[in-house]
Amino acid sequence: MTDNGGQTVRKLWTPFNVIVGIILLVGGVLTLMRFTQGIGAVTNLDNNNPWGVWIGFDLLCGVALAAGGYVTSAACYIFGLKRYHSAVRPAILTAFLGYALVVLALHYDVGRPWRLPYPIFVSQGTSSLLFEVGLCVFLYLTVLFIEFTPAAFEWLGLKKIRAVVVKLTLILTIFGVVLSTLHQSSLGALFMIAPSKLHPLWYSNYLPVYFFISSMFAGMSMVIFESTLAHRYLSRHMDDTHHGQAFGVAMGFAKAAAFVMVGYLSVKLVGIAIDGHWQYLTTGWGMWYLVEVIGCVALPAVLFAMGVREKNLTFVRWAAAWTVFGIVLNRLNISMIAFNYHLPSDQRYFPSIMEIGTSVFIVTLGIVIYRFVTTRMPVLHEHPDYPAH
Amino acid sequence: MGISRRKFIGCLGALALGQAAGVPGTAKGAAGKEFSGWPDSLGVLHDITKCIGCRQCESACQRVNNLPAPETAFDDLSVLDRKRRTDADVFTVVNRFDSDRPVFVKKQCNHCLEPACASACFVKAFEKTPEGAVVYDESLCVGCRYCMVACPFNIPAYEYHKALDPRVTKCTLCHPRIKEGKRPGCVEDCPAGALISGKRDELIAYAWQRIQTFPERYVSHVYGEHEMGGTSWLYLSGHPFSEVGMREDLGTKSAPELTAGPLSAVPIVVGLWPVLLTGVYAISKRKEKIAAQEKQAAVEQAVAQSRKQAQDQLETLRKKWDQEKQSAINFEVKKALEEAAAKDPEPSQTKEDE
Amino acid sequence: MAKRTAYLLIAAAGMILLLFPFPGKTALEKEPGPKIPPDRIIINLPPEAGRDDMPPVPFLHTRHTNSVDGDCVQCHVQKEGTLVFRYQRIDLPASMDLYHDNCIVCHEQKKSAGEPAGPTTAQCRQCHGASVPDPEPGTHWEKIEFDRSLHYQHEVSDHIPSPDKAVSPDNCQACHHQYDDTAQQIVFERGSESACIYCHKKESADGVRSIREASHDACVACHLEKKNQEITAGPIDCYGCHAANVVAELPKIENPPRLKRSQPDAVFMTGGTAVEDQTSYRISPVIFNHKQHESAAVSCRVCHHDSLESCTSCHTPDGDEKGGFVRLEQAMHADTESGSCVGCHVKETRAPDCAGCHDVMPRSRMNEDTCLVCHNAPDRGVVKDAGMRKMRAEQFDTPASAEYRTVTRADIPEFVVIGSLSATYQPSRFPHRKVLDGIARRVEDSDLANAFHKHQQTLCMGCHHNSPASLTPPACAACHAPAVDGVPAAAPRVPDLKTAYHEQCMGCHQKMEIASVPSTDCLVCHEKK
């Protein structure tokens, strides 16, 4: 087992800490501005563009990239692939933090955040896909929280309650996959209510299917990507099992992701064929669509496949980062770039620096908390007193 | 069986929980079935050919709804030089379109029969009232602004400048007034007869009658009769609607119809996924168990084989040892006999004549 | 090896990411606007078997005229003091080589001389299927109407020689001719002149040139010939006849004298040939004032759209193939076609002088008196003899204006104070007599108006509608009740009093184009309180 040899005093003024500190400070100021002066003071949102980067990036990309949680736990517990076991806890932690930060970002974006429980507890708008999203995110956040608690209990030494929670793993995993399917696809279905505002190449009756399938390989790529970062910066907290399994996890997910991405491309092709939208591919928007689909889905899929065949971890890692970029691009396209495409350019939306700053703040918060948790709780390593579950 | 009873019941639990969470209930004004409007609901017919662009409707709206006074007075017609849209405290605007002659169009919430905003709202803050108005309940609104995304006419506006109680704002069709049988404020004040209120069905019949009386004056289409499933606000125009700022590519499907598909998939996922996943789990567990059993059997077989081998070897060795022991005994006996013979010379000589 | 492939992959991705969006903005075919330049000529040869068919070439004539500084012989063959209006040939059929060998060669010559030139070899799509720039506002192509005014100017011109000038001083035969099928040649027959469009249709067919070719060969050639003789004549370039702004500004002769074509002054229209033993016509015949209508229409073609024969020769009561199966009743009464009687009358009611009443407060078309306006011959007995019919027609042809009676001045109130609704504004002092005088002035010159109105009181019914003609019509508020407390008075068909006043007054002002009373200026009609 590797650890830092009992060193308990850590340097406070590292460059990382300083930068993070500045970001957190700026974030605090922006938070104050948002809640004292209103959304209009901090964002470039207007009546034609009600959803901006907080929804497009923080919500849509956040949820898509946190999909690693359900994918990894499904692989390990439902499909019985034990070699992914060491990746489960980090993935669950990422997912939990991801969803928690999505909810945090919603507090900024929504006009009256204290009413966020209303759709679930006060007045259920069940005709709305946003209700679907909200309910499933709420339930899934609870599921993730419960799934993560064994690590916390091990850290706190609460043996009995940990044992109880561990027994719930399978049912929580199944529930988590069901909820993830529902809300990942519903996020796509959100845009089905506005066919007149979304460019025909991105609007489709299959939007929910596209979102769900892309969330699968988004999650897998994000697991590989984060594992890359963790191995770089948090290696000393990883045990032999983790180190030993890491290569297999990356290769396994790369193979799976390549297959799923090909499946995604064929579903998209069929979607275009059924809707009869071939002629749009030769327009300017069509070229941008091909950049997203071929440049940021097809090509990384090929790179994944090559990485698996050559057993080249570098290929796999680059492909993962590339895929994450492609997912972000797809979500931003649907929510901000190809949305309201018909409006003249003086009515289009571009985020303000304060909006971007808030998003950076939220992501940084996530990184900081992740670091806090993984350096203390048995996430990247197994606790010696407890059997692996 | 590879799955324990406890686990099976656990999976059933997941199924049940999922069902409870995922089944959509009924919503006001947003069903997947066809809805042709409340009977006797109010509509307004806007005859664009009669609008003179005097903005008295805007003035009436501001007065009736107690909205703040605008920067430019309502009788300043120079604001018509640029196109405007509804805003947080501007529920309706008149825009001018220059064609062979100036054409004026009033724009406000169309009070759709199956409103996209009501369908989209996840706290049911919008309601399609039987009187025809689509009204907003600010005591429920969370401020997610999905209604603004959903509205195909881009009508709802938001009070982005308010920090603590921002609201979504739009025309209310003067719901309190129409409940008393009065006309909406704008209809009341329009001097040119460009706005007529009445029962929606009657207005549609009247609109078509007008088109037939003056076929050269009107485009043969009543906008709002079928667009987005039908709206309460109907329009007649002398110019193609796309030339007066009204989208003709919205289709006749209402917003709830557009989202009915994904919503109907929810029970399927909730019912099927736990079953499938439990099945996958069961299969994978079974595979593990069978693999373990096969491994066990292989191990036992290997052990038995090597044991037999060892015994055979032992037998062979024992025989060999026996043989060696026997030959050793024989050898010793022979040796002893030879020693005895050597010690005792001629035992037959000492003997006397017998 | 794999690494190299990976780098190639990344390079490909980089190319796609950076380069594709820019050339991707492919030029989609620009939808041609409704307005085309007057000088656009489409060159579209019939497709040849075995060859790929290229899109037609939009040729801009004036641009080319300017580029050769008006030297027509660069492209056109001369003939008898004028030109052949075909490209580089007299009567050879057009071919691809003809155009390529001449057009492209000229372009290349100009290009090598350093002058601006058109597309050259291997720039196929710059001609074929090229998009034509929209014309300047107001200069788009418009059909030129050769109306009676223009016809008269040509009629009396001294410079248009008729082939039989010796016999008759008229210019008719200079342009009008007939085609003798037996002799297979053009002949001149006096008294049988008719419109060019009766034979020269939109497209050339059966050896008959299209109207475009025929009119250019006749009109423009003659204009050009005169210009070469330094005589002022009509235009010789496309913009000169066909640009919208020019068409509007052509010199107009008000009330040109009647055309001399032995046409009847009045026509006895009976609704078709009577059957053998019929004793009375199905409906009272119409005594049609042909002479008056000649001066009302811009040209004969408005009614005589296909030939100068009588309508019933093609439009029979039961419909005939010759008439496109349009029955006589439809031909006479269809209210949307300007070639039909009723259609033309309806169209006239939309003129600004009439639209204030007719467009704003229309009367329903069909009532008991509708037919009587025209079908008013007193005797329905069948008249078989043609001469007798002619006499009947002329006998009962009385100018409608003689019957027109005006209302006594004293019976017309001078001012009407409309004060029943004054909430925000003072009562309005409506100059009633002045308005009626204005309407009467605009309308009473028109024979058509007087024929239908018959009595000045009819003008009152323009505003005092939906009630019998009377000098004391009911008050507006009798039917248009004022809206009380925001509650409308009645169904959509009957506006409340305020809306009724405004719709009527504003509508009339707008339709009659009275700019001194803008609808948005409330104080012009009533002062503020």
PDB file of C-alpha atoms in Angstrom, chain B residues 89 135 158 168 172 294 300 336:
ATOM      1  CA  ASP B  89     -43.303  45.330 -18.332  1.00  0.00           C
ATOM      2  CA  VAL B 135     -52.736  32.755 -16.829  1.00  0.00           C
ATOM      3  CA  TYR B 158     -38.559  37.772 -17.522  1.00  0.00           C
ATOM      4  CA  VAL B 168     -42.358  35.744 -15.973  1.00  0.00           C
ATOM      5  CA  THR B 172     -53.181  37.883 -19.412  1.00  0.00           C
ATOM      6  CA  GLU B 294     -16.321 -25.759 -13.185  1.00  0.00           C
ATOM      7  CA  GLU B 300     -11.080 -31.969  -7.809  1.00  0.00           C
ATOM      8  CA  ALA B 336      25.338 -67.136   6.948  1.00  0.00           C
TER       9      ALA B 336
END
